[in-house]
CSV table of C-alpha atoms and ligand atoms in Angstrom, one decimal:
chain,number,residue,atom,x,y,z
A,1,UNK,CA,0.0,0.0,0.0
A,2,UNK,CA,1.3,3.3,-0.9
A,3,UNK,CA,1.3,6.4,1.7
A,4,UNK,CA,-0.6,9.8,0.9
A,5,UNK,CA,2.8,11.5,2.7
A,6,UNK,CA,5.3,13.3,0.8
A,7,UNK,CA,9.0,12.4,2.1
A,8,UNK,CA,10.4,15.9,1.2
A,9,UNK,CA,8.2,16.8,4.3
A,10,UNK,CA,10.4,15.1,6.8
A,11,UNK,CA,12.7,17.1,8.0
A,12,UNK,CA,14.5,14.1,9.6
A,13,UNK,CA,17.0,12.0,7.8
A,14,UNK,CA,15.1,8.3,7.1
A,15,UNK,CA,17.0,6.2,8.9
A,16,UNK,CA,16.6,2.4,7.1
A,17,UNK,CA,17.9,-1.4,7.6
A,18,UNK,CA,19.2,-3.8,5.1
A,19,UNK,CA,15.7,-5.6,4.7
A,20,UNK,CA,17.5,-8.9,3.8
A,21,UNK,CA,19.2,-8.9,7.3
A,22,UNK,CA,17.0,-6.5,9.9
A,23,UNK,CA,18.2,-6.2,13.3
A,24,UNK,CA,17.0,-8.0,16.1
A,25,UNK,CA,14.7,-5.1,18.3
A,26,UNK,CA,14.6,-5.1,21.9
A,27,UNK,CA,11.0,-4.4,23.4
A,28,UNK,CA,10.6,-0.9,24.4
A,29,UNK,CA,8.0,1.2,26.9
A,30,UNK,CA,6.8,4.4,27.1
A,31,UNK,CA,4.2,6.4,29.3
A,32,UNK,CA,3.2,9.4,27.7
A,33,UNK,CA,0.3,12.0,28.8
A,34,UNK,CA,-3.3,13.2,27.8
A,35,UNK,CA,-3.0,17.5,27.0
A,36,UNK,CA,-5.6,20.0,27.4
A,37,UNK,CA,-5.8,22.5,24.5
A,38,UNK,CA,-6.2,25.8,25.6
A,39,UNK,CA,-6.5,27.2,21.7
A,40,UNK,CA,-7.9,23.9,20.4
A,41,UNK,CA,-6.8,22.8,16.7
A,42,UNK,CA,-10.1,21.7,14.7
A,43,UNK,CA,-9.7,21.5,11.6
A,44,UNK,CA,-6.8,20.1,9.2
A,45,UNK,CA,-5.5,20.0,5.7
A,46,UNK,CA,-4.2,16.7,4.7
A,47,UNK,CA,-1.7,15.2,5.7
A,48,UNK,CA,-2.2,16.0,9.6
A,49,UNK,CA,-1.6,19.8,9.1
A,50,UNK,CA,-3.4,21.5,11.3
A,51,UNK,CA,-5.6,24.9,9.8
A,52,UNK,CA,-4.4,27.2,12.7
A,53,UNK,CA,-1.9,26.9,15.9
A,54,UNK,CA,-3.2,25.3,19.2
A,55,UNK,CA,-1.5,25.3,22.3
A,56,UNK,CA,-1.8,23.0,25.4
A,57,UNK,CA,-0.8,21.7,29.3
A,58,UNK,CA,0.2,18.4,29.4
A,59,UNK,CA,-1.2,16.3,31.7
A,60,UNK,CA,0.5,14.4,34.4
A,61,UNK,CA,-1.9,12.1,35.9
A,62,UNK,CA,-4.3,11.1,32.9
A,63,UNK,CA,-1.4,8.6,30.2
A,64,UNK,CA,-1.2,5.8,28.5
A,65,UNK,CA,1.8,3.3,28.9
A,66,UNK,CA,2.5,1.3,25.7
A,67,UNK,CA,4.8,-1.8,25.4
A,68,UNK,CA,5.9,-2.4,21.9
A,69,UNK,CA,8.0,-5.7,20.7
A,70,UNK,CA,8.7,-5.6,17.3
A,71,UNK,CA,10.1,-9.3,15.7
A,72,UNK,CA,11.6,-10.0,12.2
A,73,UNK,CA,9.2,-10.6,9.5
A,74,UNK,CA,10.1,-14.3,7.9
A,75,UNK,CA,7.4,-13.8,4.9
A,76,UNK,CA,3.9,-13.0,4.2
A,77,UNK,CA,2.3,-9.3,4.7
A,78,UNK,CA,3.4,-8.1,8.2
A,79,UNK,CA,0.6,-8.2,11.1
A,80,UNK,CA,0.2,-6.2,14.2
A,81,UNK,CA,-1.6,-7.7,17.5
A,82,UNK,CA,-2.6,-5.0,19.6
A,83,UNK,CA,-3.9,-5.2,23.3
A,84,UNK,CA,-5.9,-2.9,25.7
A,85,UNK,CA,-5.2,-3.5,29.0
A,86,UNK,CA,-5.1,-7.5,28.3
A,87,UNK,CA,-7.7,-8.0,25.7
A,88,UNK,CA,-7.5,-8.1,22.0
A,89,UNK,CA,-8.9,-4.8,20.7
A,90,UNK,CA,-8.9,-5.3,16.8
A,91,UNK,CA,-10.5,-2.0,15.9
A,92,UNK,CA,-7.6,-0.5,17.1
A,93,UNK,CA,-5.2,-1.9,15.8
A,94,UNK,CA,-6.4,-1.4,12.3
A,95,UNK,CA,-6.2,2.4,13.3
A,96,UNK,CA,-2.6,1.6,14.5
A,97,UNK,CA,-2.0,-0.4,10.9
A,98,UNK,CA,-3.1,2.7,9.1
A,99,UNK,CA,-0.7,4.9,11.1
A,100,UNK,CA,1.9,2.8,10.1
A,101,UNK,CA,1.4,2.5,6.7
A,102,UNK,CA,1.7,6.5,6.4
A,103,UNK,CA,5.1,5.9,7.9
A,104,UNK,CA,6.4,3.5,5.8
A,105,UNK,CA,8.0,6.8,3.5
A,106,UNK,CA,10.0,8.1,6.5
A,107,UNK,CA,10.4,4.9,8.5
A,108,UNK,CA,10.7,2.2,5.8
A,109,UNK,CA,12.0,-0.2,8.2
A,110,UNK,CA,8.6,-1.2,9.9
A,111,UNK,CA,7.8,-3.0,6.8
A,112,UNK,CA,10.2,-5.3,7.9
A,113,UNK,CA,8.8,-6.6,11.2
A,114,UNK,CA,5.5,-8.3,12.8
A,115,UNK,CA,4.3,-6.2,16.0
A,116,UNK,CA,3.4,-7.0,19.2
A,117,UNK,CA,1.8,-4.3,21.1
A,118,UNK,CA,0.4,-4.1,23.8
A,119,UNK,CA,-0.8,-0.5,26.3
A,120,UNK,CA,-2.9,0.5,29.5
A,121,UNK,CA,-4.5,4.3,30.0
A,122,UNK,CA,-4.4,5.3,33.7
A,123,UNK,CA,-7.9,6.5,33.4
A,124,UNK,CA,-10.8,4.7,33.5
A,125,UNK,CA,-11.6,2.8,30.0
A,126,UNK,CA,-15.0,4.3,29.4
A,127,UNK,CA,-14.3,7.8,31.1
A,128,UNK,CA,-15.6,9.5,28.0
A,129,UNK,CA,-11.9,10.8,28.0
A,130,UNK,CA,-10.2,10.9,24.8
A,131,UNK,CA,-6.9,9.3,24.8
A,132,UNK,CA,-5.6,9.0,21.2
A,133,UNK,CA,-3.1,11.9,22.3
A,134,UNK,CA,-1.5,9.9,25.1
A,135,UNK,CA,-1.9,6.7,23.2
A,136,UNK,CA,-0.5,7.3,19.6
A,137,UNK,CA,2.2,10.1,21.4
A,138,UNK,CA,3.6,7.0,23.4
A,139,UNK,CA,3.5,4.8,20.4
A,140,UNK,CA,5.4,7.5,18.3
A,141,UNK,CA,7.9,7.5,21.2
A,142,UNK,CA,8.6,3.8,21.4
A,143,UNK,CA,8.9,4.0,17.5
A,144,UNK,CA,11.6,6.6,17.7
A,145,UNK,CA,12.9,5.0,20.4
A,146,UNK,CA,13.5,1.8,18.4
A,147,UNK,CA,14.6,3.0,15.8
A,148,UNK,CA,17.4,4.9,17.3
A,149,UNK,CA,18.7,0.9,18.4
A,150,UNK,CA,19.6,0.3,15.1
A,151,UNK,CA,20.8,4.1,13.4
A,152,UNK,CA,24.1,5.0,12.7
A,153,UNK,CA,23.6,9.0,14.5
A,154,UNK,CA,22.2,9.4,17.8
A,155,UNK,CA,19.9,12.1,17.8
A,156,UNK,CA,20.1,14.9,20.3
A,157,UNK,CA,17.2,15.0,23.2
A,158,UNK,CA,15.7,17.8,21.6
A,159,UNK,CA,16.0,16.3,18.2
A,160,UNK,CA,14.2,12.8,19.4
A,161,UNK,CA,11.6,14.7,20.6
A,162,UNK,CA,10.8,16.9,17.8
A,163,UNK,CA,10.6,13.7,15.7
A,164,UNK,CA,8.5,12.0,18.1
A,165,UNK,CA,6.3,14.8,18.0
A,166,UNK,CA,6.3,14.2,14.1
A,167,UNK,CA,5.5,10.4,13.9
A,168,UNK,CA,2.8,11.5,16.7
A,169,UNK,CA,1.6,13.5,14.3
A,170,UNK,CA,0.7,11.7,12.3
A,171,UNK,CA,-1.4,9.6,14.4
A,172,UNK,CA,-3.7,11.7,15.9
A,173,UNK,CA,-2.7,15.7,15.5
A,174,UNK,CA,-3.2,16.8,19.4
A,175,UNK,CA,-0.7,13.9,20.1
A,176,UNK,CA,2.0,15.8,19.0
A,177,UNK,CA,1.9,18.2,21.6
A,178,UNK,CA,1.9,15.2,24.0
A,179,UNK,CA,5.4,14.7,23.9
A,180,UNK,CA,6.6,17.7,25.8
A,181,UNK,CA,6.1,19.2,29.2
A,182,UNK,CA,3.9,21.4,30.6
A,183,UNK,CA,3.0,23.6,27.9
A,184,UNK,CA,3.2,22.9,23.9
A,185,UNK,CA,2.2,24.6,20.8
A,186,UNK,CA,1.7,23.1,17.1
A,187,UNK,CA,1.1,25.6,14.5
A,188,UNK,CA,2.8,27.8,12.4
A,189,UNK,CA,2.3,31.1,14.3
A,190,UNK,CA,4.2,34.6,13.9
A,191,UNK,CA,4.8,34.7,17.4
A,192,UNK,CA,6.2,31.4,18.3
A,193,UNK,CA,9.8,31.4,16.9
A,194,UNK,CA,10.4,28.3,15.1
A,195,UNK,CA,6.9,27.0,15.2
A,196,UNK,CA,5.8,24.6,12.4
A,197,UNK,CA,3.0,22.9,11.0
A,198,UNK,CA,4.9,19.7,11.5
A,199,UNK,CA,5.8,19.0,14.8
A,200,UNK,CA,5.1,20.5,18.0
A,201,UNK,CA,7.5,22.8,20.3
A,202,UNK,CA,7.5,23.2,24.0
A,203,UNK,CA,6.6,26.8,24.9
A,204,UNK,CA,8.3,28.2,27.9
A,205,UNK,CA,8.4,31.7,29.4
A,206,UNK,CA,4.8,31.7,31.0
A,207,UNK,CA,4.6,33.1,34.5
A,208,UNK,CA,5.2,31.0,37.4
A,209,UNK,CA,1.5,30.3,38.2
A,210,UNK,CA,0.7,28.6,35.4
A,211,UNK,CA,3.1,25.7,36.2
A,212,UNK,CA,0.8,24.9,39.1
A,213,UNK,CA,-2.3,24.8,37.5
A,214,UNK,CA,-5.1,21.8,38.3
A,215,UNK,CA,-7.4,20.4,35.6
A,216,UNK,CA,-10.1,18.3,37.7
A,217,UNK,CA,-12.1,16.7,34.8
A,218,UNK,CA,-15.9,16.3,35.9
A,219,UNK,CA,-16.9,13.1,34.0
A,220,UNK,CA,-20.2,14.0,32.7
A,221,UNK,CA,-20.9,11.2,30.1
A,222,UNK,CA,-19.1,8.0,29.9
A,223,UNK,CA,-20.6,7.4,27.1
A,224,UNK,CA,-18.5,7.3,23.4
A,225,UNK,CA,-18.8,10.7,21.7
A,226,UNK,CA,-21.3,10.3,18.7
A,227,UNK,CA,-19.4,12.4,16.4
A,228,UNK,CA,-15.6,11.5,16.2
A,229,UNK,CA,-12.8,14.2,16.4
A,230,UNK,CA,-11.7,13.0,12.5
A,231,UNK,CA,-15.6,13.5,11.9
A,232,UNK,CA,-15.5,16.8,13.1
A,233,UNK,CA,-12.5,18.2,11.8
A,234,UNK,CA,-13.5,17.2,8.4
A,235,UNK,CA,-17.2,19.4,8.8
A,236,UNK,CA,-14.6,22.8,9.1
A,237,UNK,CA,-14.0,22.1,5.6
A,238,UNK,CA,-17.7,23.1,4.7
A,239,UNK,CA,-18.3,25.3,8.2
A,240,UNK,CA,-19.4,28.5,7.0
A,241,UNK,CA,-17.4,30.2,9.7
A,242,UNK,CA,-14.3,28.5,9.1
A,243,UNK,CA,-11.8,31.1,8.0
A,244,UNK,CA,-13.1,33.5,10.8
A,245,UNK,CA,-12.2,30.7,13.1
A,246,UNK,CA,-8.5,30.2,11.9
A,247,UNK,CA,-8.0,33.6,12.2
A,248,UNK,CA,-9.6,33.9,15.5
A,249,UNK,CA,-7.2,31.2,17.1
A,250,UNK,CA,-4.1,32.9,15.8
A,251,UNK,CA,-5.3,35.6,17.5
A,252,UNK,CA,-6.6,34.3,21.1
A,253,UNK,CA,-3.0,32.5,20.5
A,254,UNK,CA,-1.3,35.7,20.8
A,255,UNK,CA,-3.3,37.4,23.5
A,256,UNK,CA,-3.4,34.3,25.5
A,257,UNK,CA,1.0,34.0,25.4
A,258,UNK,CA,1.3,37.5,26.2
A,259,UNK,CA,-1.4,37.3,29.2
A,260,UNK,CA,0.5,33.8,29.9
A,261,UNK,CA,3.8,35.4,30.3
A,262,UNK,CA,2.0,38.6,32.2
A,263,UNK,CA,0.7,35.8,35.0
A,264,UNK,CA,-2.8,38.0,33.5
A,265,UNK,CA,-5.0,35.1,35.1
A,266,UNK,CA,-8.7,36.8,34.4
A,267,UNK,CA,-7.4,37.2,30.4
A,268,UNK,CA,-6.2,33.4,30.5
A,269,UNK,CA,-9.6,32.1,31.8
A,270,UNK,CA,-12.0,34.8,29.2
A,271,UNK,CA,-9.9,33.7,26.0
A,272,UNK,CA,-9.4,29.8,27.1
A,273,UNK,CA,-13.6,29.6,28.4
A,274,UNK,CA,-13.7,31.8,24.6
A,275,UNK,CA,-12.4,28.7,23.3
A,276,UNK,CA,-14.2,26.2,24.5
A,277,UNK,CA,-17.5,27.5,23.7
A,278,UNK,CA,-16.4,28.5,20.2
A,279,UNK,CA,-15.9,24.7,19.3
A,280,UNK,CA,-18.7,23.3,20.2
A,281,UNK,CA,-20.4,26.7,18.2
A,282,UNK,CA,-18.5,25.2,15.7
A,283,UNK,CA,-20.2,21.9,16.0
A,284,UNK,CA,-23.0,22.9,16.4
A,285,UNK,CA,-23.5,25.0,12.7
A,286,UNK,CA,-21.7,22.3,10.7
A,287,UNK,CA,-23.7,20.9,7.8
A,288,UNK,CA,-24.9,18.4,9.7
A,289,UNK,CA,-25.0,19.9,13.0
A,290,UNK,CA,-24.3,17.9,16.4
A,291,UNK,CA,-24.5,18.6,19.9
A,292,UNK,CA,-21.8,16.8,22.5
A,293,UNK,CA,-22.5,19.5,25.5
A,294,UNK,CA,-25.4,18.2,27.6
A,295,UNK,CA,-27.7,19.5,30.1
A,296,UNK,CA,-25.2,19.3,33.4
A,297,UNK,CA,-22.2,20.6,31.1
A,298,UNK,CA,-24.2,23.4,31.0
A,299,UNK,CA,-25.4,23.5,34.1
A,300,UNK,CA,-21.4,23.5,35.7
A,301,UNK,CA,-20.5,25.9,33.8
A,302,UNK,CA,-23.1,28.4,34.9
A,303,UNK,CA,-21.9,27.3,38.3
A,304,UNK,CA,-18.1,28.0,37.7
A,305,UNK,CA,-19.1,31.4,36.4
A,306,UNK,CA,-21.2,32.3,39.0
A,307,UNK,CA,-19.1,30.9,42.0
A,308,UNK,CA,-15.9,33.1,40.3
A,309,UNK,CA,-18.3,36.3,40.5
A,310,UNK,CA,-19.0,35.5,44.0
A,311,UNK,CA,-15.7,34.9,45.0
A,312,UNK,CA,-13.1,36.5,42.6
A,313,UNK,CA,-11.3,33.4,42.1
A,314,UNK,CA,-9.2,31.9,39.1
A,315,UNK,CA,-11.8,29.3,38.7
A,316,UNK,CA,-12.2,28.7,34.8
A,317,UNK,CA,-13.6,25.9,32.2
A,318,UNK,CA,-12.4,24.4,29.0
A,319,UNK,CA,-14.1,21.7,27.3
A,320,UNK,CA,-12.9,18.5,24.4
A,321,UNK,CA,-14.7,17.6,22.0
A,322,UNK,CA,-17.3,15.9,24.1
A,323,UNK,CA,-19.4,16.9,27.2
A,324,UNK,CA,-16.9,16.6,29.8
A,325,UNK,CA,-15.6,19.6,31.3
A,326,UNK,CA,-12.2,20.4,32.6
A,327,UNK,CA,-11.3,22.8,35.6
A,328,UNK,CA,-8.8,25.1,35.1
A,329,UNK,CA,-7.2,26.5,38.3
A,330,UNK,CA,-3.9,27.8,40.2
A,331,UNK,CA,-2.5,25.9,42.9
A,332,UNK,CA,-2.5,28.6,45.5
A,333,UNK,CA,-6.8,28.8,45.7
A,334,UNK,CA,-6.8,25.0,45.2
A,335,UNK,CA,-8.6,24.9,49.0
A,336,UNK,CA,-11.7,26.6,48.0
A,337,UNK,CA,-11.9,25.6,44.6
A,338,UNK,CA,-11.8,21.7,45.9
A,339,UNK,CA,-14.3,22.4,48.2
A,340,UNK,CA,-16.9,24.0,45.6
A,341,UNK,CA,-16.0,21.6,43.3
A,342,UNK,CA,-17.2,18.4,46.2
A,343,UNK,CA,-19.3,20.4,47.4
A,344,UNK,CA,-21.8,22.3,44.0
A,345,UNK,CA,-20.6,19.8,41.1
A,346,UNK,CA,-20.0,16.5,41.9
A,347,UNK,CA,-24.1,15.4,41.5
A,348,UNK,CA,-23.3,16.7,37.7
A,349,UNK,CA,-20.4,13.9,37.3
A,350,UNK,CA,-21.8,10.3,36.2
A,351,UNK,CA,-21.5,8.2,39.0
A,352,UNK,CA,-19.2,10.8,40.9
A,353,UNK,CA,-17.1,10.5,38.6
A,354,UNK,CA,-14.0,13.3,38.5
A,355,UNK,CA,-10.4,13.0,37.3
A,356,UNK,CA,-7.8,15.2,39.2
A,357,UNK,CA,-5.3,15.9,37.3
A,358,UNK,CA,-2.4,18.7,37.2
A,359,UNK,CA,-0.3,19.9,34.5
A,360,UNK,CA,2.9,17.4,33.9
A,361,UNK,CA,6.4,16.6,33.2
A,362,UNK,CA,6.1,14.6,30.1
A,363,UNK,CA,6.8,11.3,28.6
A,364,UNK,CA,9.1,8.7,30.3
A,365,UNK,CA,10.6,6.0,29.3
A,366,UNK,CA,9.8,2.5,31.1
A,367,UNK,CA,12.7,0.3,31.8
B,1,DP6,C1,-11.0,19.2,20.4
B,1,DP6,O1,-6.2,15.2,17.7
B,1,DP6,O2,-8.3,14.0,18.3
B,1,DP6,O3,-9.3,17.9,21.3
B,1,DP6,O4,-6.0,14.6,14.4
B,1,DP6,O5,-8.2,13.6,13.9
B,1,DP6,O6,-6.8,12.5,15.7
B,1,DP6,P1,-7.2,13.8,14.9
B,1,DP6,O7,-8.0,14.7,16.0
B,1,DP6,P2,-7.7,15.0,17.5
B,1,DP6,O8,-8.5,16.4,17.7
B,1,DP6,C2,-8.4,17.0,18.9
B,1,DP6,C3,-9.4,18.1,18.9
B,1,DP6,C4,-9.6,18.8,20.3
B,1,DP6,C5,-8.8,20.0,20.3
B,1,DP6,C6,-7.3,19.9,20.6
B,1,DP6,O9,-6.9,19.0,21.3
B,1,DP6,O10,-6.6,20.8,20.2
């Protein structure tokens, strides 16, 4: 099968093996995280390019740990076996067989083994929670990580990572922002020095505060999302309010650095809340429209807004594609922000159900 993706885009050297005498490949584990986008990325242009820049905090608590054993292929086509936290889960690993055919032009050398692969998400299966960003992020990483057993150059750290980023990708666009800490943009923007369409870049110089900040996910529907991401980003192409949009994230991606850097906490929470209600705007007049919020997203949300006029506090909400809603907050009001989260939301969360996560270090690699 030939691959939709242009090799003069990789701005790697392809590394490949002699296919009449592959390497042995030792098995190889990585835990990588979930993100948050703050400017979310909907919409893309083939292959994987996004149609404006998003940004994100990585997760630390919400991953997926992947095992990946690749063995020599003797004959016939190669095959993958993939398993979810010990079961077969076929449908998946056709998504994973797709992803690595549109890497056979930059990593030719998968051709020439049969996988075994095998990963566990630290959340709960059917959270509602998305986790192609932690799960194809760690599979890029073990894939970089194996190939660099077997290529002449190591890479530098940075380097690894920015082709990690790349393979990631190409799995699932949000996971390339996975594989870097804390805070990471993808996009071509103005303001973000060396930023590309291609890979992701950590983004550092924020103030302080923002390294601190809690994202306590209120599980509002366990249930599948109707519409898929891919789904959704392919209804921008026809949304009637699509080039407004791009624009429009370019430009909360510049006001929200510069408020980012200022520690501006009220400006972060009105242009990330912005953002959240703007995609699901966007779902919602796409030919055919959908819904994902329901009634009790809505109803914590008027709760967060009202609580923060009561109170003053940095209490704000961002939301996936999906009904779940994420709570953004600093570390130093995390007393009374718990409390008014047990206290006024957790009825709305399906079977109490609320992830509390942080923002993260990163990936790691399992020994
Ligand atoms: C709403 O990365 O899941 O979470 O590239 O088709 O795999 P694919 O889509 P995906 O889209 C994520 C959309 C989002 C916003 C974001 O994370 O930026």
């Amino acid at each position: 099968m030939t691959s939709p993706l242009p090799s003069d885009h990789y701005p790697f050297t392809s590394v490949n093996i002699s296919p009449s005498n592959p390497p042995a490949l030792k098995r190889v584990s990585w835990k990588s995280p979930s993100n948050i986008a703050l400017v979310k990325y909907w919409g893309k242009k083939p292959v994987q390019i996004p149609t404006n820049a998003s940004i994100s905090f990585t997760l630390d608590h919400a991953h997926t740990i992947t095992s990946v054993q690749p063995t020599i292929r003797k004959g016939g086509a190669p095959f993958i076996t993939f398993s979810f936290e010990g079961s077969k889960a076929p449908a998946f690993a056709h998504r994973i067989e797709r992803f690595f055919t549109s890497l056979f032009p930059i990593m030719p050398w998968i051709e020439n083994y049969n996988w075994e692969i095998e990963s566990e998400n630290s959340f709960p299966h059917s959270s509602g929670i998305a986790s192609s960003a932690s799960s194809m992020s760690a599979l890029a990483l073990c894939l970089c990580d194996l190939e660099s057993q077997f290529a002449d150059r190591k890479l530098t750290h940075e380097d690894f990572y920015k082709k990690a980023s790349y393979v990631a990708r190409l799995g699932s666009g949000s996971a390339a922002r996975s594989v870097f800490p804390k805070l990471a943009s993808w996009g071509s923007h103005k303001q973000i020095v060396d930023s590309t369409n291609l890979y992701a870049t950590p983004h550092m110089g924020v103030a302080k505060v923002f390294s601190t900040f809690h994202d306590d996910i209120i599980i509002v529907s366990k249930e599948k999302k109707s519409v898929s991401s891919s789904a959704g980003h392919r209804l921008m192409e026809t949304n009637p309010f699509a080039s407004t949009r791009y624009q429009q994230a370019n430009e909360h991606l510049s006001s929200l650095l510069l408020c980012m850097k200022e520690g501006d906490l009220s400006s972060f929470g009105k242009i990330v809340e912005d953002e959240a209600l703007t995609l699901h705007a966007l779902m919602m007049c796409s030919n055919p429209s959908y819904i994902l919020l329901e009634p009790n997203t809505l109803e914590i949300i008027k709760r967060i807004r009202l609580f923060r006029e009561k109170t003053g506090l940095h209490v704000y909400f961002t939301l996936d594609a999906g009904p779940n809603v994420h709570i953004l907050y600093p570390d130093y009001q995390k007393e009374e922000i718990s409390a008014f989260i047990q206290e006024d939301l957790l009825s709305f969360a399906e079977d109490g159900l609320i992830i509390k996560d942080q923002i993260g270090a990163g990936p790691q690699k399992l020994l």
